[in-house]
PDB file of C-alpha atoms in Angstrom:
ATOM      1  CA  MET N   1       0.043  -0.005  -0.009  1.00 71.00           C
ATOM      2  CA  GLY N   2       1.255   3.415  -0.660  1.00 77.00           C
ATOM      3  CA  THR N   3       0.685   6.910  -2.061  1.00 83.00           C
ATOM      4  CA  ASN N   4       1.936   8.770  -5.081  1.00 86.00           C
ATOM      5  CA  THR N   5       1.664  12.416  -5.852  1.00 88.00           C
ATOM      6  CA  VAL N   6       2.217  13.708  -9.544  1.00 91.00           C
ATOM      7  CA  ASP N   7       2.437  17.409 -10.189  1.00 91.00           C
ATOM      8  CA  SER N   8       3.003  19.325 -13.374  1.00 94.00           C
ATOM      9  CA  ILE N   9       5.949  21.540 -12.953  1.00 95.00           C
ATOM     10  CA  LEU N  10       8.189  24.023 -14.891  1.00 94.00           C
ATOM     11  CA  ASP N  11       5.337  25.653 -16.741  1.00 93.00           C
ATOM     12  CA  GLY N  12       3.848  22.338 -17.806  1.00 90.00           C
ATOM     13  CA  ASN N  13       7.089  21.012 -19.308  1.00 92.00           C
ATOM     14  CA  ALA N  14       7.838  18.239 -16.746  1.00 94.00           C
ATOM     15  CA  LEU N  15       6.023  15.964 -14.191  1.00 95.00           C
ATOM     16  CA  GLU N  16       7.346  15.535 -10.576  1.00 96.00           C
ATOM     17  CA  GLU N  17       6.433  12.375  -8.863  1.00 94.00           C
ATOM     18  CA  ASN N  18       6.790  11.641  -5.200  1.00 93.00           C
ATOM     19  CA  PHE N  19       6.088   8.064  -4.126  1.00 90.00           C
ATOM     20  CA  VAL N  20       5.863   6.314  -0.665  1.00 87.00           C
ATOM     21  CA  GLU N  21       5.368   2.556  -0.104  1.00 81.00           C
ATOM     22  CA  PHE N  22       4.341   1.647   3.416  1.00 76.00           C
ATOM     23  CA  PRO N  23       5.627  -1.004   5.712  1.00 70.00           C
ATOM     24  CA  PRO N  24       6.951  -3.684   5.923  1.00 73.00           C
ATOM     25  CA  ASP N  25       9.791  -2.053   4.149  1.00 78.00           C
ATOM     26  CA  PRO N  26       9.447   1.824   3.940  1.00 82.00           C
ATOM     27  CA  PHE N  27      10.301   2.854   0.413  1.00 86.00           C
ATOM     28  CA  HIS N  28      10.133   6.306  -1.125  1.00 91.00           C
ATOM     29  CA  GLY N  29      11.469   8.140  -3.927  1.00 94.00           C
ATOM     30  CA  LYS N  30      11.044  10.819  -6.677  1.00 97.00           C
ATOM     31  CA  SER N  31      10.897  10.953 -10.356  1.00 96.00           C
ATOM     32  CA  LEU N  32      11.143  13.744 -12.980  1.00 97.00           C
ATOM     33  CA  THR N  33       9.533  12.996 -16.442  1.00 96.00           C
ATOM     34  CA  SER N  34       9.720  15.228 -19.505  1.00 96.00           C
ATOM     35  CA  PHE N  35       9.610  15.032 -23.301  1.00 95.00           C
ATOM     36  CA  ASN N  36      12.838  15.498 -25.242  1.00 96.00           C
ATOM     37  CA  TYR N  37      11.985  17.435 -28.363  1.00 94.00           C
ATOM     38  CA  ALA N  38      15.425  16.637 -29.860  1.00 97.00           C
ATOM     39  CA  THR N  39      14.862  12.806 -29.781  1.00 96.00           C
ATOM     40  CA  GLN N  40      11.107  12.845 -29.693  1.00 96.00           C
ATOM     41  CA  LYS N  41      11.124  10.607 -26.727  1.00 97.00           C
ATOM     42  CA  TRP N  42       9.932  10.661 -23.131  1.00 96.00           C
ATOM     43  CA  GLU N  43      12.558  10.557 -20.482  1.00 98.00           C
ATOM     44  CA  GLN N  44      12.299   9.708 -16.682  1.00 97.00           C
ATOM     45  CA  THR N  45      14.925   9.853 -13.946  1.00 97.00           C
ATOM     46  CA  THR N  46      14.047   8.289 -10.737  1.00 96.00           C
ATOM     47  CA  VAL N  47      15.868   8.263  -7.427  1.00 96.00           C
ATOM     48  CA  ASP N  48      14.958   6.502  -4.044  1.00 93.00           C
ATOM     49  CA  ASN N  49      15.858   6.130  -0.456  1.00 93.00           C
ATOM     50  CA  LYS N  50      17.601   2.877  -1.212  1.00 90.00           C
ATOM     51  CA  GLY N  51      20.323   4.559  -3.182  1.00 92.00           C
ATOM     52  CA  HIS N  52      18.918   3.696  -6.762  1.00 91.00           C
ATOM     53  CA  HIS N  53      19.139   6.046  -9.630  1.00 94.00           C
ATOM     54  CA  SER N  54      17.416   4.947 -12.981  1.00 95.00           C
ATOM     55  CA  PHE N  55      17.019   6.551 -16.297  1.00 98.00           C
ATOM     56  CA  PHE N  56      14.292   5.495 -18.634  1.00 98.00           C
ATOM     57  CA  VAL N  57      13.464   6.499 -22.245  1.00 98.00           C
ATOM     58  CA  GLY N  58      10.299   5.667 -24.172  1.00 98.00           C
ATOM     59  CA  GLU N  59       7.274   6.514 -26.094  1.00 97.00           C
ATOM     60  CA  PHE N  60       3.596   7.244 -25.721  1.00 96.00           C
ATOM     61  CA  LYS N  61       1.516   5.486 -28.307  1.00 95.00           C
ATOM     62  CA  SER N  62      -2.162   4.280 -28.413  1.00 95.00           C
ATOM     63  CA  ASN N  63      -2.812   5.635 -24.902  1.00 95.00           C
ATOM     64  CA  THR N  64       0.093   3.597 -23.566  1.00 97.00           C
ATOM     65  CA  MET N  65       3.409   4.849 -22.161  1.00 97.00           C
ATOM     66  CA  ILE N  66       6.329   2.460 -22.362  1.00 98.00           C
ATOM     67  CA  LEU N  67       9.740   3.477 -20.906  1.00 98.00           C
ATOM     68  CA  ILE N  68      12.753   1.284 -21.005  1.00 98.00           C
ATOM     69  CA  ARG N  69      16.046   1.229 -19.036  1.00 97.00           C
ATOM     70  CA  ASN N  70      19.221  -0.526 -20.280  1.00 97.00           C
ATOM     71  CA  PHE N  71      21.882  -1.380 -17.574  1.00 95.00           C
ATOM     72  CA  LEU N  72      24.461  -3.855 -16.406  1.00 94.00           C
ATOM     73  CA  ASN N  73      23.711  -5.834 -13.371  1.00 91.00           C
ATOM     74  CA  ALA N  74      26.212  -6.533 -10.540  1.00 91.00           C
ATOM     75  CA  LYS N  75      27.663  -9.539 -12.587  1.00 96.00           C
ATOM     76  CA  GLY N  76      28.184  -7.149 -15.612  1.00 95.00           C
ATOM     77  CA  GLU N  77      25.306  -8.743 -17.579  1.00 95.00           C
ATOM     78  CA  LYS N  78      23.175  -6.706 -19.834  1.00 96.00           C
ATOM     79  CA  ARG N  79      19.586  -6.252 -18.591  1.00 97.00           C
ATOM     80  CA  GLN N  80      16.520  -4.143 -19.220  1.00 98.00           C
ATOM     81  CA  GLN N  81      13.822  -2.759 -17.185  1.00 97.00           C
ATOM     82  CA  ARG N  82      10.423  -1.728 -18.423  1.00 98.00           C
ATOM     83  CA  MET N  83       7.732   0.358 -17.075  1.00 97.00           C
ATOM     84  CA  THR N  84       4.367   0.337 -18.913  1.00 98.00           C
ATOM     85  CA  PHE N  85       1.484   2.781 -18.116  1.00 96.00           C
ATOM     86  CA  TYR N  86      -1.816   1.699 -19.550  1.00 97.00           C
ATOM     87  CA  ASN N  87      -5.633   1.841 -19.136  1.00 97.00           C
ATOM     88  CA  ILE N  88      -5.056   5.532 -18.701  1.00 96.00           C
ATOM     89  CA  THR N  89      -8.125   7.666 -17.809  1.00 95.00           C
ATOM     90  CA  THR N  90      -8.605  10.939 -16.057  1.00 93.00           C
ATOM     91  CA  SER N  91      -9.203   9.060 -12.743  1.00 94.00           C
ATOM     92  CA  SER N  92      -6.980   5.945 -12.915  1.00 94.00           C
ATOM     93  CA  LEU N  93      -4.184   4.036 -14.698  1.00 95.00           C
ATOM     94  CA  ASP N  94      -2.452   0.719 -14.470  1.00 96.00           C
ATOM     95  CA  TRP N  95       1.488   0.350 -14.211  1.00 95.00           C
ATOM     96  CA  ALA N  96       3.456  -2.641 -14.735  1.00 97.00           C
ATOM     97  CA  PHE N  97       7.275  -3.171 -14.063  1.00 96.00           C
ATOM     98  CA  ALA N  98       9.168  -5.879 -15.889  1.00 97.00           C
ATOM     99  CA  THR N  99      12.640  -7.091 -16.479  1.00 97.00           C
ATOM    100  CA  SER N 100      14.307  -8.754 -19.448  1.00 97.00           C
ATOM    101  CA  SER N 101      17.720 -10.589 -19.637  1.00 97.00           C
ATOM    102  CA  ASP N 102      17.532 -11.263 -23.389  1.00 97.00           C
ATOM    103  CA  GLU N 103      17.399  -7.801 -24.914  1.00 94.00           C
ATOM    104  CA  GLY N 104      13.602  -7.503 -24.675  1.00 95.00           C
ATOM    105  CA  LYS N 105      12.593 -10.795 -26.402  1.00 97.00           C
ATOM    106  CA  THR N 106      10.908 -11.926 -23.225  1.00 98.00           C
ATOM    107  CA  TRP N 107       9.756  -9.951 -20.257  1.00 98.00           C
ATOM    108  CA  ASN N 108       9.221 -11.118 -16.525  1.00 97.00           C
ATOM    109  CA  THR N 109       6.600  -8.784 -14.903  1.00 97.00           C
ATOM    110  CA  LEU N 110       7.606  -8.147 -11.246  1.00 95.00           C
ATOM    111  CA  TYR N 111       4.923  -5.644 -10.181  1.00 90.00           C
ATOM    112  CA  THR N 112       1.619  -4.380 -11.315  1.00 93.00           C
ATOM    113  CA  VAL N 113      -0.179  -1.543  -9.672  1.00 90.00           C
ATOM    114  CA  HIS N 114      -3.613   0.091 -10.108  1.00 91.00           C
ATOM    115  CA  TYR N 115      -3.525   3.794  -9.539  1.00 91.00           C
ATOM    116  CA  LYS N 116      -6.769   5.708  -8.551  1.00 92.00           C
ATOM    117  CA  ARG N 117      -7.033   9.390  -8.259  1.00 90.00           C
ATOM    118  CA  GLN N 118      -8.128  10.450  -4.707  1.00 87.00           C
ATOM    119  CA  GLY N 119     -10.529  13.286  -3.845  1.00 76.00           C
TER     120      GLY N 119
END
């Protein structure tokens, strides 16, 4: 269980997210998301209280946002992480977080979350 606050900032040119996940393991962080006009891609930088820093790049098509991160794991192996935002309405959306060890041929979904606007 947790909360997530998303605000439009910088004259509408970026989104700032603040998220908190409640016990058993308190987890919180922030992300900044913006559209890069030079590459025509969305970019998101995320940091959290566990010392993680992630940079995702992707596209918004057919009412779905897909952001992908390429990185090397602790063993130096190529990996990918993918965030998918879908079923987007003005009052809710679904989010899935997945990983791939074969350059995106197959994905293992680790988390799915249904977000619902409060108030």
